[in-house]
Amino acid sequence: MSGTSADGIDAALVQIAPGKPLPRLRLLHFRQTPFAAERRAEILACAGPPEGTVDRVCRLNAWLGEAFAEAALGCLREAGVSPQEVTLVGSHGQTLHHQPPGPGPAAPPATLQVGSPALIAERTGITTVADFRPRDMAAGGEGAPLTPIFHAALFRVPGRARVVLNLGGIANLTYLPEGAGTEGVLAFDIGPGNVLLDALAARVSGGAETCDRDGALAGRGRIAPTLLARLLLHPFLRRRPPKSTGRETFGPAFLEEILAWQEARGVTPPDLAATLTALTARAAFDAVTTFLPPGAADLLLCGGGAQNPALVKALAEACPTLRCLMTDEAGFPARAVEAAAFALLAYLTATGHPGNIPAVTGARAPVILGSITPGRTLPRLPLPEA
Amino acid sequence: MSGTSADGIDAALVQIAPGKPLPRLRLLHFRQTPFAAERRAEILACAGPPEGTVDRVCRLNAWLGEAFAEAALGCLREAGVSPQEVTLVGSHGQTLHHQPPGPGPAAPPATLQVGSPALIAERTGITTVADFRPRDMAAGGEGAPLTPIFHAALFRVPGRARVVLNLGGIANLTYLPEGAGTEGVLAFDIGPGNVLLDALAARVSGGAETCDRDGALAGRGRIAPTLLARLLLHPFLRRRPPKSTGRETFGPAFLEEILAWQEARGVTPPDLAATLTALTARAAFDAVTTFLPPGAADLLLCGGGAQNPALVKALAEACPTLRCLMTDEAGFPARAVEAAAFALLAYLTATGHPGNIPAVTGARAPVILGSITPGRTLPRLPLPEA
């Protein structure tokens, strides 16, 4: 997969075994492949009008298909596993557009992930499951988040309620009440994860940096309280879940808007970075206290932002009632969580099982997600009882 | 399916039974649903820059998914068949962009068909096979034409070589040597079918007409010989197969170019219509005599242009050595051929069989085409022996 930050491809090699109520997973290998600067620029250009035209999107779809295939094969090479030993590829693709169902009829719900599954299947020879989001939206859902079923499979435990916080471009949270399976699981996007910080780092460095590496910028700054207060009034943060968002709402354009605010006057780049870091941390805590049942004990961090010490520190400070830890400490490496989730979703689809959680996405019903693009042959997998 | 003319949706209900060397097919019902003028305009706008932007394409993808689902359900209602009785939907979708592999590395091969299969599968509950073209292109092919395997299944006979001519927006030809199966079958796009005539009819009528209905315009005109001679020099017509083309080459923009030619001076709209009609007929005959083995006996006509008496007459005149007849006379209704072909392709994919003919598309190998989007459940179909 590649996330909304479009900084590169994450590939996870996962062993999956049937299990009740959910399959069991083990990470065999993980590999990150950064995009070259011009490729990242092309992805971001294709993500909206006027630059994102059908011909460019179409070429990007083909180029990303090749790149995803190479990332998968590279991951297998490093792991010493041959493609013939692999049953399925699960490919999230690269989101270029995500318009969840709105309150009004203005814009119909629509979502687009690119990275040609036909190219992945042809280059790897492996049956490829992709395009997971459109089906949940067709069933009335937000099409996101889809990783909660993976969080439930990996991190849900008896006797202890947990929150998983994925710090991608957009940050999303999964609530796992004590127990097992998907019953009672809640999840939603909480707002900006790294996306505003990334945009700020790029702006400050004249494009040389794509993120606030190691939280260096934020680490030198101090929170601007009136600016933070205004940011926390953003209507998305207040909206009741289910809800999802994207770069359309919290992207570089929103950063430019912020910079023009009265409250941003005289705020230095390090102070702004500290404030945006605190925004994510406070949005997470507010979401936990406002929208979740009380009593969650652990806050498990994953995603790119979990590598940012300034953000992790801000979270620990903002969430004093929760024990903050990396998902690594709960049994699965933080940076591999998002990619591995799509391996589980691919397995569920190919074996005829729904992958969405209606209480999470707002869909009318559990549905089998995605499309199956055959590899050299169609894999023979156990289907659910008729 | 909806073709490059974007005039509406063709839905065919087909019964398929296993057979050697190819499955056997029977048409149960056929239904056409024209697009409203503003929808057609939106499809054509989305087919290229600058209007075809990612957000509009994404919305169109969702709208067309709903429209294809309604067309399929409408076809079933008329036929008195419930969706639960149907195993598969095969959806070609609407092509918005098609860039086959070129001689140079300038533009990478890429193709885009829209009409969300997730929406079709969700609304009908039927497993939907779609996106047939990208896989053939991933294997080095043109991604077109894909209907020849259907032509072979339906119209190939012992003792008599035949040519099937599909008169869509772009016209394509399939050569069926005497015998059975796909061995020896040739096929390629021959050039413009109805696309230039459609553009002319729209231009002359100020947008009121979408095609030269019943060949009325051409019927009143006379061929302009010097203009026809120049048109016949178009490099695409001379190129050796495998080859495919689209609206990018033979679209309204090309008509505007023609109108500016020296040879088009003083040519009235009816004369131009007669000349464009003759162009398709002559291009077909030249293709048969230049690129096919000698001895073909029948020219079987199908596609929208087969409903145009002026074009049928022009073909009979241009191809004196061939017996011209509608595919109806060879056992399958002409107007249902294109749509029904994608039912066969869906069946081949879902049962693990390749659908392309490498000698036809230029692909390196036979490949299983398309992506399978599960309906309520995954259908249990016989897979090929391992």
PDB file of C-alpha atoms in Angstrom, chain A residues 46-49 52-55 57-59 62 97 108-112 118-119 121-123 134-135 138-139 349-350 352 364 367-368 370-378 380 383-384 386, chain B residues 46-49 52-55 57-59 62 97 108-112 118-119 121-123 134-135 138-139 349-350 352 364 367-368 370-378 380 383-384 386:
ATOM      1  CA  CYS A  46      -2.998  13.527 -10.022  1.00  0.00           C
ATOM      2  CA  ALA A  47      -5.000  13.739  -6.784  1.00  0.00           C
ATOM      3  CA  GLY A  48      -7.109  16.698  -7.887  1.00  0.00           C
ATOM      4  CA  PRO A  49      -8.146  19.078 -10.652  1.00  0.00           C
ATOM      5  CA  GLY A  52      -5.236  15.333 -12.315  1.00  0.00           C
ATOM      6  CA  THR A  53      -6.601  14.599 -15.782  1.00  0.00           C
ATOM      7  CA  VAL A  54      -7.809  11.236 -17.041  1.00  0.00           C
ATOM      8  CA  ASP A  55      -4.780  10.597 -19.254  1.00  0.00           C
ATOM      9  CA  VAL A  57      -4.289   9.335 -13.918  1.00  0.00           C
ATOM     10  CA  CYS A  58      -4.372   6.453 -16.375  1.00  0.00           C
ATOM     11  CA  ARG A  59      -0.591   6.524 -16.865  1.00  0.00           C
ATOM     12  CA  ALA A  62      -0.029   1.772 -14.884  1.00  0.00           C
ATOM     13  CA  HIS A  97      -9.838  10.798  -4.528  1.00  0.00           C
ATOM     14  CA  PRO A 108     -22.259  11.485  -4.748  1.00  0.00           C
ATOM     15  CA  PRO A 109     -19.996   9.166  -2.739  1.00  0.00           C
ATOM     16  CA  ALA A 110     -17.008   8.057  -4.786  1.00  0.00           C
ATOM     17  CA  THR A 111     -13.503   6.794  -4.175  1.00  0.00           C
ATOM     18  CA  LEU A 112     -10.550   5.997  -6.414  1.00  0.00           C
ATOM     19  CA  ALA A 118      -3.751  -6.426 -13.589  1.00  0.00           C
ATOM     20  CA  LEU A 119      -0.097  -5.389 -13.704  1.00  0.00           C
ATOM     21  CA  ALA A 121      -1.059 -10.046 -11.037  1.00  0.00           C
ATOM     22  CA  GLU A 122       0.776 -10.299 -14.349  1.00  0.00           C
ATOM     23  CA  ARG A 123       4.234  -9.357 -13.039  1.00  0.00           C
ATOM     24  CA  PRO A 134     -15.669   1.036  -3.272  1.00  0.00           C
ATOM     25  CA  ARG A 135     -17.769  -1.922  -2.156  1.00  0.00           C
ATOM     26  CA  ALA A 138     -21.659   0.920  -2.491  1.00  0.00           C
ATOM     27  CA  ALA A 139     -23.249  -0.551   0.645  1.00  0.00           C
ATOM     28  CA  THR A 349     -12.269 -11.646   0.267  1.00  0.00           C
ATOM     29  CA  ALA A 350     -10.751 -14.648  -1.484  1.00  0.00           C
ATOM     30  CA  GLY A 352     -15.737 -15.297   0.680  1.00  0.00           C
ATOM     31  CA  ARG A 364     -25.840  -1.220   5.741  1.00  0.00           C
ATOM     32  CA  VAL A 367     -19.980  -7.143   2.483  1.00  0.00           C
ATOM     33  CA  ILE A 368     -17.175  -9.003   0.727  1.00  0.00           C
ATOM     34  CA  GLY A 370     -12.692  -5.722  -3.334  1.00  0.00           C
ATOM     35  CA  SER A 371     -12.008  -7.395  -6.636  1.00  0.00           C
ATOM     36  CA  ILE A 372     -10.003 -10.534  -7.313  1.00  0.00           C
ATOM     37  CA  THR A 373      -7.618 -10.359 -10.259  1.00  0.00           C
ATOM     38  CA  PRO A 374      -6.436 -13.881 -11.101  1.00  0.00           C
ATOM     39  CA  GLY A 375      -2.713 -14.584 -11.240  1.00  0.00           C
ATOM     40  CA  ARG A 376      -1.388 -17.398 -13.451  1.00  0.00           C
ATOM     41  CA  THR A 377      -4.284 -19.441 -12.114  1.00  0.00           C
ATOM     42  CA  LEU A 378      -7.163 -18.931  -9.706  1.00  0.00           C
ATOM     43  CA  ARG A 380      -8.044 -22.841  -4.602  1.00  0.00           C
ATOM     44  CA  LEU A 383     -14.924 -20.935   0.709  1.00  0.00           C
ATOM     45  CA  PRO A 384     -17.369 -20.379   3.585  1.00  0.00           C
ATOM     46  CA  ALA A 386     -23.068 -22.194   1.719  1.00  0.00           C
TER      47      ALA A 386
ATOM     48  CA  CYS B  46     -14.466  12.863 -19.010  1.00  0.00           C
ATOM     49  CA  ALA B  47     -12.674  11.072 -21.876  1.00  0.00           C
ATOM     50  CA  GLY B  48      -9.840  13.595 -22.114  1.00  0.00           C
ATOM     51  CA  PRO B  49      -8.105  16.630 -20.667  1.00  0.00           C
ATOM     52  CA  GLY B  52     -11.726  14.889 -17.671  1.00  0.00           C
ATOM     53  CA  THR B  53     -10.367  15.500 -14.171  1.00  0.00           C
ATOM     54  CA  VAL B  54      -9.964  12.885 -11.455  1.00  0.00           C
ATOM     55  CA  ASP B  55     -12.930  14.095  -9.370  1.00  0.00           C
ATOM     56  CA  VAL B  57     -14.037  10.719 -13.573  1.00  0.00           C
ATOM     57  CA  CYS B  58     -14.525   9.339 -10.070  1.00  0.00           C
ATOM     58  CA  ARG B  59     -18.134  10.564  -9.908  1.00  0.00           C
ATOM     59  CA  ALA B  62     -19.973   5.735  -9.545  1.00  0.00           C
ATOM     60  CA  HIS B  97      -8.864   6.345 -22.246  1.00  0.00           C
ATOM     61  CA  PRO B 108       3.316   3.946 -21.613  1.00  0.00           C
ATOM     62  CA  PRO B 109       0.437   1.609 -22.481  1.00  0.00           C
ATOM     63  CA  ALA B 110      -2.612   2.339 -20.346  1.00  0.00           C
ATOM     64  CA  THR B 111      -6.355   1.850 -20.533  1.00  0.00           C
ATOM     65  CA  LEU B 112      -9.258   2.913 -18.354  1.00  0.00           C
ATOM     66  CA  ALA B 118     -18.484  -2.790  -6.746  1.00  0.00           C
ATOM     67  CA  LEU B 119     -21.752  -0.937  -7.346  1.00  0.00           C
ATOM     68  CA  ALA B 121     -22.144  -6.374  -7.541  1.00  0.00           C
ATOM     69  CA  GLU B 122     -23.775  -4.624  -4.585  1.00  0.00           C
ATOM     70  CA  ARG B 123     -26.951  -3.571  -6.400  1.00  0.00           C
ATOM     71  CA  PRO B 134      -5.735  -4.033 -18.582  1.00  0.00           C
ATOM     72  CA  ARG B 135      -4.502  -7.598 -18.121  1.00  0.00           C
ATOM     73  CA  ALA B 138      -0.023  -5.972 -18.857  1.00  0.00           C
ATOM     74  CA  ALA B 139       0.969  -9.051 -20.886  1.00  0.00           C
ATOM     75  CA  THR B 349     -12.384 -15.665 -16.187  1.00  0.00           C
ATOM     76  CA  ALA B 350     -14.503 -17.057 -13.367  1.00  0.00           C
ATOM     77  CA  GLY B 352      -9.964 -19.825 -14.688  1.00  0.00           C
ATOM     78  CA  ARG B 364       2.983 -12.590 -24.972  1.00  0.00           C
ATOM     79  CA  VAL B 367      -3.963 -14.722 -19.736  1.00  0.00           C
ATOM     80  CA  ILE B 368      -7.016 -14.826 -17.498  1.00  0.00           C
ATOM     81  CA  GLY B 370     -10.288  -9.057 -15.665  1.00  0.00           C
ATOM     82  CA  SER B 371     -11.166  -8.821 -11.997  1.00  0.00           C
ATOM     83  CA  ILE B 372     -13.836 -10.702 -10.097  1.00  0.00           C
ATOM     84  CA  THR B 373     -15.928  -8.633  -7.697  1.00  0.00           C
ATOM     85  CA  PRO B 374     -17.888 -10.971  -5.422  1.00  0.00           C
ATOM     86  CA  GLY B 375     -21.660 -10.582  -5.211  1.00  0.00           C
ATOM     87  CA  ARG B 376     -23.522 -11.645  -2.065  1.00  0.00           C
ATOM     88  CA  THR B 377     -21.312 -14.722  -2.129  1.00  0.00           C
ATOM     89  CA  LEU B 378     -18.545 -16.100  -4.327  1.00  0.00           C
ATOM     90  CA  ARG B 380     -18.968 -21.980  -7.039  1.00  0.00           C
ATOM     91  CA  LEU B 383     -12.172 -24.456 -12.204  1.00  0.00           C
ATOM     92  CA  PRO B 384      -9.841 -25.914 -14.842  1.00  0.00           C
ATOM     93  CA  ALA B 386      -4.659 -27.979 -11.976  1.00  0.00           C
TER      94      ALA B 386
END
